[in-house]
Short mmCIF file of N, CA and C in Angstrom, two decimals:
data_model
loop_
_atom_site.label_atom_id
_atom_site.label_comp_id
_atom_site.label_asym_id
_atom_site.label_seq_id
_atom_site.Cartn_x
_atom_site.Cartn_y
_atom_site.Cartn_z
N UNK A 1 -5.61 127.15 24.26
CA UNK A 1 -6.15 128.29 23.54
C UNK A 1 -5.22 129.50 23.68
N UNK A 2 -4.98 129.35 24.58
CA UNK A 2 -3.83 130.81 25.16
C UNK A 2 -2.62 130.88 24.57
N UNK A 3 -2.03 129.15 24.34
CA UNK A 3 -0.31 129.06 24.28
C UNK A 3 -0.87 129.51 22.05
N UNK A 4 -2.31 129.34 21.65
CA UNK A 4 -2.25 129.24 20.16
C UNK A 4 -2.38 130.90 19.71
N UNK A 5 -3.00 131.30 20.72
CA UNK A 5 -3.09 132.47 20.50
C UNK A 5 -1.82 133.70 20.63
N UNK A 6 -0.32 133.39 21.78
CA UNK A 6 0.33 133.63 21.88
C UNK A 6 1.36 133.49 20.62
N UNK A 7 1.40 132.05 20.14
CA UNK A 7 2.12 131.38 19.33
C UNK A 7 1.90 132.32 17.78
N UNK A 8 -0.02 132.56 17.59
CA UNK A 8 -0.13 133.65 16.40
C UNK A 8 0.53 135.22 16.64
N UNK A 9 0.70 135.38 17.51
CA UNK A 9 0.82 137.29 17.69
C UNK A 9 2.29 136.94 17.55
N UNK A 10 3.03 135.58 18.68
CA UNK A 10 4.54 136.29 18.38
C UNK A 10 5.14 136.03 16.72
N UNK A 11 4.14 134.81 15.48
CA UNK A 11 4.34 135.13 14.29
C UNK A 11 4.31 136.42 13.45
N UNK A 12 3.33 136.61 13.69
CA UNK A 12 2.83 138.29 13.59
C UNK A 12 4.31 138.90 13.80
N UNK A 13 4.49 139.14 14.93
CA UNK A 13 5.80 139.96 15.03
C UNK A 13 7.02 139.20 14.55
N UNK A 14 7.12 138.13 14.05
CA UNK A 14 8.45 137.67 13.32
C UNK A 14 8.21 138.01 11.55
N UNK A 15 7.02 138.17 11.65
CA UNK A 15 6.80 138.44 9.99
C UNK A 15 6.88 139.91 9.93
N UNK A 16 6.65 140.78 10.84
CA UNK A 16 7.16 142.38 10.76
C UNK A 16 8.48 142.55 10.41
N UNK A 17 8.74 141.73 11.79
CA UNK A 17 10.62 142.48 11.84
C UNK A 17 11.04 142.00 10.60
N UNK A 18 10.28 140.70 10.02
CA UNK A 18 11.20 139.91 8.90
C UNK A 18 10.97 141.17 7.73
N UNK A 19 9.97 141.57 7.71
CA UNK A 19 9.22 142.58 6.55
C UNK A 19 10.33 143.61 6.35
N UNK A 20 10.24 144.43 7.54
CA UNK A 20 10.76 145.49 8.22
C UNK A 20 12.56 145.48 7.88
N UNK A 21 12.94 144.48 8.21
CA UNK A 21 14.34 143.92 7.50
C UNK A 21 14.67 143.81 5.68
N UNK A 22 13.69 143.30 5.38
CA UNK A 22 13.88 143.13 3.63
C UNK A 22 14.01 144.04 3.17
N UNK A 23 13.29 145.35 3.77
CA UNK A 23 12.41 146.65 3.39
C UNK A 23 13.98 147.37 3.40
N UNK A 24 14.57 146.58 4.49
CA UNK A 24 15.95 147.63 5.06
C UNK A 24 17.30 147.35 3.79
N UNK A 25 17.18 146.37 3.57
CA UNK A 25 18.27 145.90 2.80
C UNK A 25 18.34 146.40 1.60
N UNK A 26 16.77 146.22 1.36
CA UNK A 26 16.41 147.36 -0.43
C UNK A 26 16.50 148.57 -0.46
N UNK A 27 16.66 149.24 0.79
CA UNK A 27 16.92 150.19 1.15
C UNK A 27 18.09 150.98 0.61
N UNK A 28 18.92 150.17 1.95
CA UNK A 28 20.65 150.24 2.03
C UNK A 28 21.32 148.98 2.26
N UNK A 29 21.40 148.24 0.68
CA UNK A 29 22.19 146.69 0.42
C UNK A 29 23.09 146.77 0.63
N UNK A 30 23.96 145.93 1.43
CA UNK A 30 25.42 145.97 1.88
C UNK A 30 26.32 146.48 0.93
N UNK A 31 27.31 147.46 1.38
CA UNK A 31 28.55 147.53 0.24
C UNK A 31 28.92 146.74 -0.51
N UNK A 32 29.36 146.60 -2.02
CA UNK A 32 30.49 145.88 -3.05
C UNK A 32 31.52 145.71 -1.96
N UNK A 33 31.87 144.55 -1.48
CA UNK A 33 32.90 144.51 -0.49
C UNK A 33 34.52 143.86 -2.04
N UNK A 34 35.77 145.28 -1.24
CA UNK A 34 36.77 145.02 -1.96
C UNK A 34 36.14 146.49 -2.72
N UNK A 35 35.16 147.20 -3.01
CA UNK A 35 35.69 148.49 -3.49
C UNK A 35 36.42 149.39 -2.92
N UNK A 36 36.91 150.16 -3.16
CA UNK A 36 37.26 151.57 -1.92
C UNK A 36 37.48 152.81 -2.93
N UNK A 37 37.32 153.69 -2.79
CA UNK A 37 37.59 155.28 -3.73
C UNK A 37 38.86 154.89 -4.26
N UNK A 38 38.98 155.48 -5.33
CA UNK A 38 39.69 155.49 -6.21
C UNK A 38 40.94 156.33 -6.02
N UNK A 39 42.21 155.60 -5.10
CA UNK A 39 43.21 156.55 -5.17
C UNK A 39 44.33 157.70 -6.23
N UNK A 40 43.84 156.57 -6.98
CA UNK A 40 44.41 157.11 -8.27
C UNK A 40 43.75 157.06 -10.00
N UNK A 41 43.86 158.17 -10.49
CA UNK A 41 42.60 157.33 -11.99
C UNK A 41 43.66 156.43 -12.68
N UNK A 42 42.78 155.11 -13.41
CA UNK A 42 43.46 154.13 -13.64
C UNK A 42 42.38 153.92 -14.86
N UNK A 43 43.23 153.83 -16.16
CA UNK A 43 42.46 153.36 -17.24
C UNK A 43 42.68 151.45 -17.41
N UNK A 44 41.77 150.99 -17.74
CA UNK A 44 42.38 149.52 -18.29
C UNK A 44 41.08 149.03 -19.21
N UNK A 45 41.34 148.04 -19.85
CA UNK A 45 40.33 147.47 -21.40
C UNK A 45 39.71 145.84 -20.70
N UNK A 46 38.31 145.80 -20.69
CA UNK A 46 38.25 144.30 -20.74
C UNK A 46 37.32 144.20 -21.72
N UNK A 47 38.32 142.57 -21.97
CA UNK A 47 37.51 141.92 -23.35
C UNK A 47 36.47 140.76 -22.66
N UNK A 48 35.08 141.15 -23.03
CA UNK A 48 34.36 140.61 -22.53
C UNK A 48 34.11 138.84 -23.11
N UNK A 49 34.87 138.39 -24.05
CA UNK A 49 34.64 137.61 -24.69
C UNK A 49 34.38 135.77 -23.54
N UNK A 50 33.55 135.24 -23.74
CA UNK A 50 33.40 133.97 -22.90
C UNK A 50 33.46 132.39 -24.06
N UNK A 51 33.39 131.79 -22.77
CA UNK A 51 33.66 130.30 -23.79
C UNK A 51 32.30 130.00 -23.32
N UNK A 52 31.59 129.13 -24.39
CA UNK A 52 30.33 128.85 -24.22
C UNK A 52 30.77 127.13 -23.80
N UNK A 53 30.37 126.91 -22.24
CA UNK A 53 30.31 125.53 -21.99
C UNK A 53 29.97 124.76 -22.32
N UNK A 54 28.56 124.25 -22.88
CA UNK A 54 27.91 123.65 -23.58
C UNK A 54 27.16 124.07 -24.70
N UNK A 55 27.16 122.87 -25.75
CA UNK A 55 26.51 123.06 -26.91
C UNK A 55 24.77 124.50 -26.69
N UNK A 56 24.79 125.73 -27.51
CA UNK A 56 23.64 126.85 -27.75
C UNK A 56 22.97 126.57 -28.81
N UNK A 57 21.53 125.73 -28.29
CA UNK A 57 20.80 125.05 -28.84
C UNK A 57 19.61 125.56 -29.51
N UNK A 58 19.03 126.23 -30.27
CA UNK A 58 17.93 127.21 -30.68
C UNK A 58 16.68 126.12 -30.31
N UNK A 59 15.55 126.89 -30.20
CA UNK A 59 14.23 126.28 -29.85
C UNK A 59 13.83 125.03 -30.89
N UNK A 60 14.30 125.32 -32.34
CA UNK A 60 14.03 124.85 -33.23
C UNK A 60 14.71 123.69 -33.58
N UNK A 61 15.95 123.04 -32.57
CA UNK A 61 16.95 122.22 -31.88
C UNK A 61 17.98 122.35 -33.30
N UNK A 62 18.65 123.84 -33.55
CA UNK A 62 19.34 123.98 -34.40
C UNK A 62 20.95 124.26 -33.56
N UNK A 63 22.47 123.98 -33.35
CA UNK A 63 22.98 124.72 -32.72
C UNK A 63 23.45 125.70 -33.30
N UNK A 64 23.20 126.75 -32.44
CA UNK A 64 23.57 128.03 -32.41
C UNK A 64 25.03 128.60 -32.47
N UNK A 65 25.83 127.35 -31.04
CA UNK A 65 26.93 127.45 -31.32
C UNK A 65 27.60 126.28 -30.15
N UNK A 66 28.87 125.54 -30.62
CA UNK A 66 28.88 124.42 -29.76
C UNK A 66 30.00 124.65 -28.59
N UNK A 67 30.18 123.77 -27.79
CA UNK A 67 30.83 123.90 -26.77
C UNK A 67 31.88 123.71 -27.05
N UNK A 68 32.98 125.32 -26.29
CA UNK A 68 34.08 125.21 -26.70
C UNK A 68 34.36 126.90 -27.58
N UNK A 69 33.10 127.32 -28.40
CA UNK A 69 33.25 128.31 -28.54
C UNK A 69 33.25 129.69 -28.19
N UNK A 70 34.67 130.97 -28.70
CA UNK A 70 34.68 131.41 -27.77
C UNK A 70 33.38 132.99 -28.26
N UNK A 71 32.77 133.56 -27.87
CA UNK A 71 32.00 134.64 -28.01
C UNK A 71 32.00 135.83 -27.23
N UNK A 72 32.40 136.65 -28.42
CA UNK A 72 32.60 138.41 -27.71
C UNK A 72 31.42 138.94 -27.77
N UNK A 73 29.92 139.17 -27.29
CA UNK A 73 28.66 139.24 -27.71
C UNK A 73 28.30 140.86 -28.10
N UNK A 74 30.13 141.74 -28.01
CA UNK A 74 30.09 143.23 -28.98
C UNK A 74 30.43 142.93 -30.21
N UNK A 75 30.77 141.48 -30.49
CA UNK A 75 30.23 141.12 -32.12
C UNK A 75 29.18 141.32 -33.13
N UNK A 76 28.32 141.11 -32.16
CA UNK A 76 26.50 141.27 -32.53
C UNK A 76 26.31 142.49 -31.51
N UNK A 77 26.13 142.68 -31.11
CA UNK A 77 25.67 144.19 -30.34
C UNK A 77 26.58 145.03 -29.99
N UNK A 78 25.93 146.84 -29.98
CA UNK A 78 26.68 147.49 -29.18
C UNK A 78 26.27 147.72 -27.76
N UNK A 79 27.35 147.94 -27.05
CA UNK A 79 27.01 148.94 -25.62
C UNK A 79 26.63 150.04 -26.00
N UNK A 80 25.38 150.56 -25.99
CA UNK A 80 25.18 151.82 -26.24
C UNK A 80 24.25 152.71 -25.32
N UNK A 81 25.24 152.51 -24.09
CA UNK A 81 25.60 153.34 -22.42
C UNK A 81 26.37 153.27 -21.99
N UNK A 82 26.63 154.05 -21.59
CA UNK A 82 27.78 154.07 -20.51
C UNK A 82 27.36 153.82 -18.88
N UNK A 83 28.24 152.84 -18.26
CA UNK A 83 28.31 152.36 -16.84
C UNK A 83 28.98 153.19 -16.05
N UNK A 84 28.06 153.72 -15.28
CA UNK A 84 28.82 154.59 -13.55
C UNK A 84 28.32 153.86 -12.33
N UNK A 85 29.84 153.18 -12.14
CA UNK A 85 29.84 152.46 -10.98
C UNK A 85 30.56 154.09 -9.63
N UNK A 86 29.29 154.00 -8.83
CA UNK A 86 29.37 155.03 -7.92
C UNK A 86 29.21 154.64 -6.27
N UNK A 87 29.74 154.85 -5.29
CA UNK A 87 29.60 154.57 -4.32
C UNK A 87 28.56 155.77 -4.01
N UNK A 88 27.70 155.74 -3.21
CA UNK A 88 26.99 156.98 -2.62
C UNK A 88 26.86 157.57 -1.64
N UNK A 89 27.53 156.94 -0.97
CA UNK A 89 27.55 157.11 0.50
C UNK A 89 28.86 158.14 0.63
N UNK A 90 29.62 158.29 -0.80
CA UNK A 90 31.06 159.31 -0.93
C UNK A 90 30.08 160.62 -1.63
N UNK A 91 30.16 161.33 -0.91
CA UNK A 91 29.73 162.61 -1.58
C UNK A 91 30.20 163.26 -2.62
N UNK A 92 31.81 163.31 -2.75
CA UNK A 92 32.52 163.67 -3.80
C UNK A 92 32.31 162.38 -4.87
N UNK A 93 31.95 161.59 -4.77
CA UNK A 93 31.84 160.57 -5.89
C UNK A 93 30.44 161.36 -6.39
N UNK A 94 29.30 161.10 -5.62
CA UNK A 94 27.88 161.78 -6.12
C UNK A 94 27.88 163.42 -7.04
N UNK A 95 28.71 164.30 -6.87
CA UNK A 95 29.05 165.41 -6.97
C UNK A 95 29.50 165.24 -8.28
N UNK A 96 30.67 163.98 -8.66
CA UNK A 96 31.62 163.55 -9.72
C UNK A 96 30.58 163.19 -10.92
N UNK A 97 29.63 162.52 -10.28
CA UNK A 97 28.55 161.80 -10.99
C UNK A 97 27.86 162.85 -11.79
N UNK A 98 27.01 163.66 -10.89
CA UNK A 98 26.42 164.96 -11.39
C UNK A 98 26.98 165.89 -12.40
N UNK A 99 28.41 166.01 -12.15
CA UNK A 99 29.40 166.86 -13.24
C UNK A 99 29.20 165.83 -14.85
N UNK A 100 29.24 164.64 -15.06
CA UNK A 100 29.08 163.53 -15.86
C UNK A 100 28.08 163.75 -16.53
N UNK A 101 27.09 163.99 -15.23
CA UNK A 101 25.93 163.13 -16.41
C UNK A 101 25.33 165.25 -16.64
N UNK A 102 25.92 166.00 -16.47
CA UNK A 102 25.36 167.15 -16.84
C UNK A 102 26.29 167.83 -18.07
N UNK A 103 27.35 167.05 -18.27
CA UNK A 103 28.92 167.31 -19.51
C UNK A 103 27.58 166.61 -20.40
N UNK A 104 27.44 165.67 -20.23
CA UNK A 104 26.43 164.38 -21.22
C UNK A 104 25.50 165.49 -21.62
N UNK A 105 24.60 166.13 -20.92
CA UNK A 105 23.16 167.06 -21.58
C UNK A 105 23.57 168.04 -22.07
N UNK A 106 24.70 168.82 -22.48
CA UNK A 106 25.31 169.89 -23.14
C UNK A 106 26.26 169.22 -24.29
N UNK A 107 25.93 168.01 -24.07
CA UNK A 107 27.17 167.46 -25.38
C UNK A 107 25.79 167.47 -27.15
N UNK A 108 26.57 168.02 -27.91
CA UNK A 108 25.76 167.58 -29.23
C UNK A 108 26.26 166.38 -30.11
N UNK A 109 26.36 165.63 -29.25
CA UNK A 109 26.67 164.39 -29.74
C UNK A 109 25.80 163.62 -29.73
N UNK A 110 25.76 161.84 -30.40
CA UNK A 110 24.56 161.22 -30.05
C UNK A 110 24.49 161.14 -29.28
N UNK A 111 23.18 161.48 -28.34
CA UNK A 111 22.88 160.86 -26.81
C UNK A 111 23.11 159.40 -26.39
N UNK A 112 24.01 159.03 -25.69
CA UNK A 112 24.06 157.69 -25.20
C UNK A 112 23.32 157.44 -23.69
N UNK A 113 22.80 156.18 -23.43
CA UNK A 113 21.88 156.00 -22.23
C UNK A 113 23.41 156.16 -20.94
N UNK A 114 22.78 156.51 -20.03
CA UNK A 114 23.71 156.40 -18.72
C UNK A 114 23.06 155.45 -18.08
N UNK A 115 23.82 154.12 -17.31
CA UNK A 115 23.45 154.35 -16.49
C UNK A 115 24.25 153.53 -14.51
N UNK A 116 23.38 154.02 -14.10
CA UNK A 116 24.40 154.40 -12.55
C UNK A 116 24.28 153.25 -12.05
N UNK A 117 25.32 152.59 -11.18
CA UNK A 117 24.87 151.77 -11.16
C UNK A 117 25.66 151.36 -9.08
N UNK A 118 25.43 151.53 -8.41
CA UNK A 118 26.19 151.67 -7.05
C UNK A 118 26.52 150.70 -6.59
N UNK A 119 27.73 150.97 -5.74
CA UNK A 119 28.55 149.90 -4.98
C UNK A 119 28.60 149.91 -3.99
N UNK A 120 27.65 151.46 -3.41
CA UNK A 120 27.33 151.63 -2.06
C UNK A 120 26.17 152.64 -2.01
N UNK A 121 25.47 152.28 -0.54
CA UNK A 121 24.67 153.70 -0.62
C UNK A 121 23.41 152.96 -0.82
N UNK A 122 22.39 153.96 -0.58
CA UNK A 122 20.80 153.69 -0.49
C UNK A 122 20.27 154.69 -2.43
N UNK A 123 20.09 153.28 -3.00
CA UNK A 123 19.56 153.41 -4.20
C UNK A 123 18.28 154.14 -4.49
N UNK A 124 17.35 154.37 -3.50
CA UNK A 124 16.62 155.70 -3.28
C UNK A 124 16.41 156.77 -2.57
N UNK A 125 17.77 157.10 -1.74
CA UNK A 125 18.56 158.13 -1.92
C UNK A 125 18.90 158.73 -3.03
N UNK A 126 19.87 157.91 -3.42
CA UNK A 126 20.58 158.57 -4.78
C UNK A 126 19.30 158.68 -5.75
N UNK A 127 18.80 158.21 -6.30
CA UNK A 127 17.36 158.30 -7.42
C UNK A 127 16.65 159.52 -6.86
N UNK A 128 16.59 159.43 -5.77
CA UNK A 128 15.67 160.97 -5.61
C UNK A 128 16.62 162.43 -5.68
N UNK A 129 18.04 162.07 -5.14
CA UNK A 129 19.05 163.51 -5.21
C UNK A 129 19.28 163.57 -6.53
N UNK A 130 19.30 162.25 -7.52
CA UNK A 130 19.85 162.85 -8.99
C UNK A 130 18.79 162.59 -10.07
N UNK A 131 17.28 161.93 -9.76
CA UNK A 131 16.44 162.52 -10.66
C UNK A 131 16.76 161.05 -11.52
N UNK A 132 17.31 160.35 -11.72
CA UNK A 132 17.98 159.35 -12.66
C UNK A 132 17.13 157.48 -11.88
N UNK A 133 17.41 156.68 -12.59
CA UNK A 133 17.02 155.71 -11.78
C UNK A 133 18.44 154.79 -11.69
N UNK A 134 18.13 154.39 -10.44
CA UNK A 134 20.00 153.88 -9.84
C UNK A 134 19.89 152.30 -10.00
N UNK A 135 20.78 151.93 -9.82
CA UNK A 135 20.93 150.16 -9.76
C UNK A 135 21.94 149.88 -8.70
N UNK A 136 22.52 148.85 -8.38
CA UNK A 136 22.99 148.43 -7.36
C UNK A 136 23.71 147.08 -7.93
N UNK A 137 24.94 146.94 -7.47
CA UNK A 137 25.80 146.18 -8.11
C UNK A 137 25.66 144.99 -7.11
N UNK A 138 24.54 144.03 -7.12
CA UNK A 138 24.48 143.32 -6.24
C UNK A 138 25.67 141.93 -6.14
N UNK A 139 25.97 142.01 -5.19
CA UNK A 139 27.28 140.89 -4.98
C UNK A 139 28.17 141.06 -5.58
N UNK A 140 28.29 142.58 -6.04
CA UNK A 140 29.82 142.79 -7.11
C UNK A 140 29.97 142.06 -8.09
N UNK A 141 28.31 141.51 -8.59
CA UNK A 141 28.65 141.01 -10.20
C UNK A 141 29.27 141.09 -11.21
N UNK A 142 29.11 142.61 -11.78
CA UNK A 142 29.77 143.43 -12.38
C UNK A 142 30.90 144.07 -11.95
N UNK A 143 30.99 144.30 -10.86
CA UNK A 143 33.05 144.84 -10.77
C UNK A 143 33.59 144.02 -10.77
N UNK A 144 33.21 142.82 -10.56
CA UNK A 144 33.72 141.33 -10.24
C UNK A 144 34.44 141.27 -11.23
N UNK A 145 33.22 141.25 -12.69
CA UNK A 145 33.81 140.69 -14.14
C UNK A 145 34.16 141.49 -14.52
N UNK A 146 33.96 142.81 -14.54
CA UNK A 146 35.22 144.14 -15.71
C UNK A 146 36.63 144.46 -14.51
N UNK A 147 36.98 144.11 -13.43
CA UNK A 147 37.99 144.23 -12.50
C UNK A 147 38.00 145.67 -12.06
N UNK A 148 36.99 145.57 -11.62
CA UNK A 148 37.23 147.25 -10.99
C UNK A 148 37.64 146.87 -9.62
N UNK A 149 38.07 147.78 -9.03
CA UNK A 149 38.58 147.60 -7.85
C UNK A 149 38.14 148.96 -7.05
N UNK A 150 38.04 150.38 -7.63
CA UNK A 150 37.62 151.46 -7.40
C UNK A 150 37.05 151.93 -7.65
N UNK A 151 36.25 153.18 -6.96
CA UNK A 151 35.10 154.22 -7.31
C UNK A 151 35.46 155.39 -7.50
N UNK A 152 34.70 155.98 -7.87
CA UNK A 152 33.77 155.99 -8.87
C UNK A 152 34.52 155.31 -10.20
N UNK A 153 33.89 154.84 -10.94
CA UNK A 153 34.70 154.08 -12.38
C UNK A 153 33.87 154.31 -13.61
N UNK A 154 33.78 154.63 -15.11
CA UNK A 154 33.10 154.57 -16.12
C UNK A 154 33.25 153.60 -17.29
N UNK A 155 32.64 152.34 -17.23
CA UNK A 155 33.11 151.53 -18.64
C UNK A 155 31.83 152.01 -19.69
N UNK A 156 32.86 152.18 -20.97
CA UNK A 156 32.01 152.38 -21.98
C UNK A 156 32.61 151.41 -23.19
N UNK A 157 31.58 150.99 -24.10
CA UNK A 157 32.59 150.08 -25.66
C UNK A 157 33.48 151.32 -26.41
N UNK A 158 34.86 150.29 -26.38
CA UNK A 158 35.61 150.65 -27.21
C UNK A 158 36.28 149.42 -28.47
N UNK A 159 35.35 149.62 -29.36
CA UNK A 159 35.78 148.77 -29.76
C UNK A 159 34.72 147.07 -29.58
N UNK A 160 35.62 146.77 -29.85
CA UNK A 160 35.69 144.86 -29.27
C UNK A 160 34.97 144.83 -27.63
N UNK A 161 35.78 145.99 -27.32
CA UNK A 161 36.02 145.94 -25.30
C UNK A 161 35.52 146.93 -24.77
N UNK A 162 35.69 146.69 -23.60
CA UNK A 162 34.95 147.57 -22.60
C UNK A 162 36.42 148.65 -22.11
N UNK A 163 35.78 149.64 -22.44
CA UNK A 163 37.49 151.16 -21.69
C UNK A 163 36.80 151.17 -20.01
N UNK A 164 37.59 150.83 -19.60
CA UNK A 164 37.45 151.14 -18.08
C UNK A 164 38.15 151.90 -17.43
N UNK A 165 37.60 153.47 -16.43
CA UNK A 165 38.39 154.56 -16.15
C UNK A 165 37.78 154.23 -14.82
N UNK A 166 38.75 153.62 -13.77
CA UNK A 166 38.17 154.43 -12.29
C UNK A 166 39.09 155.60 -12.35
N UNK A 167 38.26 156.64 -11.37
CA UNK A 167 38.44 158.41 -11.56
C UNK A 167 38.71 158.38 -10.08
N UNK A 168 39.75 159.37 -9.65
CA UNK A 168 40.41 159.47 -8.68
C UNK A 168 40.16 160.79 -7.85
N UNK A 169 38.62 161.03 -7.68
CA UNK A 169 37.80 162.31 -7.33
C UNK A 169 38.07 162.85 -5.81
N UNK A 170 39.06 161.93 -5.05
CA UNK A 170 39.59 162.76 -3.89
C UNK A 170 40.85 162.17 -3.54
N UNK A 171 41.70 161.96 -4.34
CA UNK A 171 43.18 161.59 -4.24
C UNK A 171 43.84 162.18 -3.11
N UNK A 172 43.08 162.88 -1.90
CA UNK A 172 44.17 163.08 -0.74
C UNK A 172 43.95 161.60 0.32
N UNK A 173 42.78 161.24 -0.20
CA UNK A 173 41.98 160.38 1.21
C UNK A 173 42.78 159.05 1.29
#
């Protein structure tokens, strides 16, 4: 009775800390490992275009498109936002950010969506200092595939492609 009753409380406390841990990670998710600030600003273009592996089969078992073909999917759609990949944990990156997205609310241009998207840093942190809702580049999905290598960075469509600017917001460091 004693060893079952022991056996429930020390679960109890493995399901806290386990809680208590998840809670931490959503918190503050490990760095984009392989980013680092941006020593220098660096423009470059990616073409997002992919090869479709296997036959794209519609519900209606029509293909869509077969394997082998290649698809730029800013054929059929636009990007119509712009991506700020931001570390947050760099203050001058957060600062860089703020100058951005406040050029954006004085522009009379069409409004385009922003949005932020971090490579470091506690994602509600940043959401509560900038009022905005943040994302988190989990496992460097996305710097992975447009080749960023630095922060802060802005891809927007140009074109066919994606313009990619990492910005070089403390070039002494």
């Amino acid at each position: 009775m004693f060893q079952k009753k022991l056996g429930a409380l020390d679960l109890k406390k493995e399901e806290e800390r386990m809680r208590k841990a998840a809670e931490e990670r959503v918190k503050n998710p490990a760095p984009v490992s392989g980013i680092v600030p941006a020593k220098e600003t660096r423009e470059f273009w990616h073409d997002p275009t992919y090869i479709i592996t296997e036959d794209a089969v519609l519900p209606c078992g029509r293909v869509l498109y077969r394997a082998g073909t290649r698809v730029n999917p800013l054929d059929y759609m636009d990007l119509d936002r712009r991506l700020f990949f931001v570390d947050g944990r760099e203050e001058k990156q957060v600062e860089w950010l703020k100058g951005q997205l406040l050029l954006e609310e004085r522009s009379f241009d069409k409004k385009i969506e922003d949005r932020i998207i971090l490579v470091g840093g506690s994602p509600p942190e940043i959401q509560d200092k900038l009022g905005f809702e943040v994302y988190f580049d989990q496992g460097g999905e996305l710097t992975t595939r447009f080749g960023i290598r630095g922060s802060p960075a802005v891809a927007e469509q140009a074109g066919k492609n994606l313009k990619i600017v990492e910005v070089a917001v403390d070039p002494e460091k």
